[in-house]
mmCIF file of C-alpha atoms in Angstrom:
data_model
loop_
_atom_site.group_PDB
_atom_site.id
_atom_site.type_symbol
_atom_site.label_atom_id
_atom_site.label_comp_id
_atom_site.label_asym_id
_atom_site.label_seq_id
_atom_site.Cartn_x
_atom_site.Cartn_y
_atom_site.Cartn_z
ATOM 1 C CA PHE A 1 45.617 -20.630 -74.898
ATOM 2 C CA ASP A 2 47.202 -20.283 -71.463
ATOM 3 C CA PRO A 3 49.401 -17.107 -71.048
ATOM 4 C CA THR A 4 51.177 -18.373 -67.855
ATOM 5 C CA ALA A 5 52.376 -21.491 -69.310
ATOM 6 C CA ALA A 6 53.486 -19.401 -72.869
ATOM 7 C CA SER A 7 55.555 -17.336 -70.512
ATOM 8 C CA THR A 8 57.162 -19.796 -68.898
ATOM 9 C CA LEU A 9 58.086 -21.358 -72.367
ATOM 10 C CA TYR A 10 59.352 -18.396 -73.637
ATOM 11 C CA ILE A 11 61.536 -17.906 -70.249
ATOM 12 C CA LYS A 12 62.820 -21.465 -70.559
ATOM 13 C CA ILE A 13 63.705 -20.371 -74.069
ATOM 14 C CA GLY A 14 65.480 -17.431 -73.278
ATOM 15 C CA TYR A 15 67.583 -19.283 -70.588
ATOM 16 C CA GLY A 16 68.768 -21.772 -73.291
ATOM 17 C CA LEU A 17 69.502 -19.167 -75.567
ATOM 18 C CA MET A 18 71.535 -17.266 -73.213
ATOM 19 C CA PHE A 19 73.283 -20.626 -71.798
ATOM 20 C CA ALA A 20 74.138 -21.631 -75.457
ATOM 21 C CA ALA A 21 75.612 -18.151 -75.767
ATOM 22 C CA VAL A 22 77.808 -18.277 -72.635
ATOM 23 C CA LEU A 23 78.797 -22.136 -73.724
ATOM 24 C CA ILE A 24 79.732 -20.478 -77.255
ATOM 25 C CA ILE A 25 81.931 -17.738 -75.950
ATOM 26 C CA LEU A 26 83.765 -20.432 -73.307
ATOM 27 C CA LEU A 27 84.467 -22.668 -76.155
ATOM 28 C CA VAL A 28 86.006 -20.295 -78.046
ATOM 29 C CA LEU A 29 87.950 -18.716 -75.228
ATOM 30 C CA ALA A 30 89.102 -22.380 -74.528
ATOM 31 C CA GLN A 31 89.884 -23.010 -77.690
ATOM 32 C CA LEU A 32 91.847 -20.044 -77.959
ATOM 33 C CA ALA A 33 93.870 -20.352 -75.019
ATOM 34 C CA LEU A 34 94.475 -24.150 -75.967
ATOM 35 C CA ASN A 35 96.349 -23.138 -79.097
ATOM 36 C CA SER A 36 98.418 -20.138 -77.769
ATOM 37 C CA PRO A 37 101.847 -20.513 -76.200
ATOM 38 C CA TRP A 38 100.119 -20.593 -73.090
ATOM 39 C CA GLY A 39 98.007 -23.658 -73.744
ATOM 40 C CA ARG A 40 100.928 -25.179 -75.470
ATOM 41 C CA MET A 41 102.856 -24.792 -72.202
ATOM 42 C CA MET A 42 99.892 -26.580 -69.864
ATOM 43 C CA ARG A 43 99.856 -29.106 -72.370
ATOM 44 C CA ALA A 44 103.646 -29.674 -71.350
ATOM 45 C CA ILE A 45 102.937 -29.398 -67.648
ATOM 46 C CA ARG A 46 100.053 -32.219 -67.897
ATOM 47 C CA ASP A 47 102.065 -34.483 -70.757
ATOM 48 C CA ASN A 48 105.892 -34.339 -68.670
ATOM 49 C CA GLU A 49 105.951 -31.970 -65.448
ATOM 50 C CA VAL A 50 110.100 -33.240 -65.326
ATOM 51 C CA SER A 51 110.861 -31.794 -68.402
ATOM 52 C CA ALA A 52 108.579 -28.774 -68.189
ATOM 53 C CA ALA A 53 109.891 -27.645 -65.111
ATOM 54 C CA ALA A 54 113.683 -28.582 -66.534
ATOM 55 C CA MET A 55 112.811 -25.682 -69.146
ATOM 56 C CA GLY A 56 112.057 -23.322 -66.534
ATOM 57 C CA LYS A 57 108.342 -23.274 -66.207
ATOM 58 C CA ASP A 58 106.883 -22.517 -62.767
ATOM 59 C CA ILE A 59 104.614 -25.784 -62.383
ATOM 60 C CA ASN A 60 103.178 -24.493 -59.085
ATOM 61 C CA ARG A 61 102.408 -21.151 -60.703
ATOM 62 C CA ARG A 62 100.542 -22.672 -63.406
ATOM 63 C CA ARG A 63 98.493 -25.464 -61.367
ATOM 64 C CA LEU A 64 97.225 -22.082 -59.293
ATOM 65 C CA GLU A 65 96.360 -20.759 -62.841
ATOM 66 C CA MET A 66 94.521 -23.597 -63.814
ATOM 67 C CA PHE A 67 92.551 -23.807 -60.729
ATOM 68 C CA VAL A 68 91.382 -20.512 -60.605
ATOM 69 C CA VAL A 69 90.221 -20.816 -64.417
ATOM 70 C CA GLY A 70 88.873 -24.044 -63.799
ATOM 71 C CA ASN A 71 86.809 -22.706 -60.913
ATOM 72 C CA PHE A 72 85.582 -19.566 -62.749
ATOM 73 C CA ILE A 73 83.906 -21.792 -65.151
ATOM 74 C CA ILE A 74 82.425 -23.847 -62.320
ATOM 75 C CA GLY A 75 81.231 -20.751 -60.685
ATOM 76 C CA LEU A 76 79.337 -19.461 -64.289
ATOM 77 C CA GLY A 77 78.122 -23.011 -64.538
ATOM 78 C CA GLY A 78 76.711 -23.305 -61.342
ATOM 79 C CA ALA A 79 75.054 -19.498 -61.136
ATOM 80 C CA ALA A 80 73.203 -20.658 -64.298
ATOM 81 C CA LEU A 81 71.842 -23.604 -62.827
ATOM 82 C CA ILE A 82 70.800 -21.978 -59.605
ATOM 83 C CA THR A 83 69.335 -19.319 -61.759
ATOM 84 C CA PHE A 84 67.195 -22.118 -63.722
ATOM 85 C CA THR A 85 66.370 -24.231 -60.836
ATOM 86 C CA THR A 86 65.592 -20.799 -58.574
ATOM 87 C CA ILE A 87 66.708 -23.101 -55.699
ATOM 88 C CA PHE A 88 69.808 -24.196 -54.021
ATOM 89 C CA ASP A 89 70.395 -27.608 -52.275
ATOM 90 C CA PRO A 90 73.754 -28.744 -51.399
ATOM 91 C CA ALA A 91 72.351 -31.896 -50.178
ATOM 92 C CA ALA A 92 71.319 -32.817 -53.817
ATOM 93 C CA PHE A 93 75.537 -32.740 -54.560
ATOM 94 C CA ALA A 94 76.042 -34.586 -51.896
ATOM 95 C CA PRO A 95 76.583 -38.199 -53.427
ATOM 96 C CA LEU A 96 79.430 -38.764 -55.810
ATOM 97 C CA ASN A 97 77.542 -39.646 -58.646
ATOM 98 C CA HIS A 98 77.527 -36.054 -59.791
ATOM 99 C CA THR A 99 81.455 -35.928 -59.765
ATOM 100 C CA PHE A 100 81.506 -39.459 -61.216
ATOM 101 C CA LEU A 101 79.340 -38.170 -64.326
ATOM 102 C CA VAL A 102 81.467 -35.274 -64.793
ATOM 103 C CA TRP A 103 84.617 -37.708 -65.259
ATOM 104 C CA VAL A 104 82.748 -39.835 -67.587
ATOM 105 C CA MET A 105 81.610 -37.151 -69.710
ATOM 106 C CA VAL A 106 85.379 -36.166 -70.144
ATOM 107 C CA ILE A 107 86.367 -39.665 -70.639
ATOM 108 C CA LEU A 108 83.628 -40.401 -73.158
ATOM 109 C CA GLY A 109 84.358 -37.411 -74.946
ATOM 110 C CA GLY A 110 87.821 -37.263 -74.936
ATOM 111 C CA ALA A 111 90.098 -35.625 -72.595
ATOM 112 C CA GLY A 112 92.595 -32.524 -73.919
ATOM 113 C CA ASN A 113 89.653 -31.673 -76.569
ATOM 114 C CA ASN A 114 87.026 -29.042 -75.500
ATOM 115 C CA LEU A 115 84.490 -30.352 -78.650
ATOM 116 C CA GLY A 116 85.174 -33.878 -76.947
ATOM 117 C CA THR A 117 84.237 -32.832 -73.736
ATOM 118 C CA ILE A 118 81.186 -30.903 -74.749
ATOM 119 C CA PHE A 119 80.118 -33.660 -76.886
ATOM 120 C CA GLY A 120 80.426 -36.153 -73.949
ATOM 121 C CA ALA A 121 78.749 -33.774 -71.607
ATOM 122 C CA LEU A 122 76.122 -34.360 -74.223
ATOM 123 C CA LEU A 123 75.929 -37.882 -74.420
ATOM 124 C CA VAL A 124 76.264 -38.713 -70.583
ATOM 125 C CA TYR A 125 73.353 -35.976 -70.315
ATOM 126 C CA VAL A 126 71.061 -37.844 -73.015
ATOM 127 C CA ILE A 127 71.726 -41.397 -71.612
ATOM 128 C CA TRP A 128 71.293 -40.301 -68.254
ATOM 129 C CA THR A 129 67.939 -38.560 -68.872
ATOM 130 C CA MET A 130 66.817 -41.121 -71.418
ATOM 131 C CA SER A 131 67.659 -44.351 -70.197
ATOM 132 C CA GLU A 132 65.146 -44.421 -67.351
ATOM 133 C CA PRO A 133 62.063 -43.883 -69.606
ATOM 134 C CA VAL A 134 63.372 -46.118 -71.961
ATOM 135 C CA ALA A 135 64.186 -49.144 -69.460
ATOM 136 C CA LEU A 136 60.556 -48.633 -67.951
ATOM 137 C CA PHE A 137 59.074 -48.866 -71.500
ATOM 138 C CA LEU A 138 60.962 -52.157 -71.729
ATOM 139 C CA PHE A 139 60.038 -53.329 -68.808
ATOM 140 C CA MET A 140 56.297 -52.546 -68.908
ATOM 141 C CA LEU A 141 56.492 -54.547 -72.434
ATOM 142 C CA ALA A 142 58.173 -57.457 -71.102
ATOM 143 C CA GLU A 143 55.458 -57.369 -68.445
ATOM 144 C CA ARG A 144 52.916 -57.311 -70.557
ATOM 145 C CA SER A 145 54.619 -60.358 -72.713
ATOM 146 C CA GLY A 146 55.200 -62.390 -69.757
ATOM 147 C CA GLU A 147 51.555 -62.032 -68.477
ATOM 148 C CA SER A 148 49.936 -62.947 -72.145
ATOM 149 C CA LEU A 149 52.624 -65.718 -73.034
ATOM 150 C CA PHE A 150 54.236 -67.280 -69.322
ATOM 151 C CA GLY A 151 51.424 -66.163 -66.627
ATOM 152 C CA TRP A 152 54.447 -64.028 -65.326
ATOM 153 C CA GLU A 153 53.626 -61.291 -62.946
ATOM 154 C CA ALA A 154 56.159 -58.616 -62.594
ATOM 155 C CA PRO A 155 57.692 -57.190 -59.561
ATOM 156 C CA ALA A 156 56.029 -53.965 -57.987
ATOM 157 C CA ASP A 157 59.410 -51.839 -58.174
ATOM 158 C CA LEU A 158 59.774 -51.454 -61.727
ATOM 159 C CA HIS A 159 59.930 -48.079 -61.493
ATOM 160 C CA THR A 160 62.535 -48.260 -59.139
ATOM 161 C CA ARG A 161 64.452 -51.030 -61.289
ATOM 162 C CA ALA A 162 63.787 -48.711 -64.474
ATOM 163 C CA LEU A 163 65.800 -45.855 -62.356
ATOM 164 C CA GLN A 164 68.931 -48.049 -61.398
ATOM 165 C CA MET A 165 69.000 -48.753 -64.998
ATOM 166 C CA ARG A 166 70.625 -45.429 -65.731
ATOM 167 C CA VAL A 167 73.768 -46.439 -63.594
ATOM 168 C CA PHE A 168 73.999 -50.284 -65.783
ATOM 169 C CA VAL A 169 73.783 -47.999 -69.218
ATOM 170 C CA ILE A 170 76.494 -45.655 -68.305
ATOM 171 C CA GLY A 171 78.453 -48.377 -66.873
ATOM 172 C CA LEU A 172 78.064 -50.077 -70.340
ATOM 173 C CA THR A 173 79.043 -47.150 -72.288
ATOM 174 C CA ILE A 174 82.008 -46.499 -70.421
ATOM 175 C CA THR A 175 82.868 -50.362 -71.181
ATOM 176 C CA LEU A 176 82.472 -50.027 -74.449
ATOM 177 C CA VAL A 177 84.005 -46.705 -75.369
ATOM 178 C CA LEU A 178 87.377 -47.840 -73.538
ATOM 179 C CA ARG A 179 87.413 -51.170 -75.057
ATOM 180 C CA PHE A 180 86.617 -49.611 -78.468
ATOM 181 C CA ALA A 181 87.763 -45.918 -78.188
ATOM 182 C CA PRO A 182 90.323 -45.705 -75.335
ATOM 183 C CA LYS A 183 91.106 -42.099 -76.043
ATOM 184 C CA GLY A 184 87.389 -41.224 -76.274
ATOM 185 C CA LEU A 185 84.860 -40.692 -78.993
ATOM 186 C CA LEU A 186 86.719 -37.327 -80.165
ATOM 187 C CA PRO A 187 90.245 -37.741 -78.716
ATOM 188 C CA GLU A 188 92.811 -35.206 -78.688
ATOM 189 C CA LYS A 189 94.602 -34.285 -82.020
ATOM 190 C CA VAL A 190 98.581 -34.177 -81.306
ATOM 191 C CA VAL A 191 100.032 -31.627 -83.533
ATOM 192 C CA ARG A 192 103.602 -31.837 -83.734
ATOM 193 C CA HIS A 193 105.660 -28.315 -84.001
ATOM 194 C CA GLU A 194 108.921 -29.103 -85.836
#
C-alpha cells in the first residue's frame, strides 16, 4: 500500500467530482437560459438577425452579453484545467488544432443543443485519446503478421504514425457524421410557439 499513490488517487477523484458538479450546474443554468425568453431572443438573433432587429432587439448588446457569458464559462474551464495540471504553458495552446477540436465537438454533438455539445465533447475526447493506442495496437498486429506471413519489415516510426492517426480518425468521424447526420448526433429540437 503506497499512501502517496492513494492520496493522489483521492485528489484526482475529488477533483473529478468537483468538476462534474460545476459542469452539472453550468448545464442546468444553460438549459434554463435556453428555455427562457432571453434564450428565445438569442436564438431569434442567431436564426435571423434582420428580423430580430426589426422587432426592436439590440443586436450588438446581445452579442456583447453572449461574449461575456461565453468568456465566463471559458474562464471557469481554464481555471479547472490549470488547477488540474498545476502548470500553464501558453505554447501548448498555440496550434490551431485545439480550436478546431472545439468546433468538431459542437458540430458532432449538434449545434444549439447543450446536451449535444457535451456529448460531442465526450465523443471527441474519447476518439482523440483512444485512437493512438488502438492504432498502435493495430500497427503492431500488422507488423507481427507481416513479418511472419510475408517477411515484411515495418517502418521504425510506428509510434509517430499511430499518433498521426488521431487526425485521420477525427476527420473520418466528421465526414461520416456530416454525411449521415448533418445537424449533429443530437440535433437541436425546434419548438414551435403558436
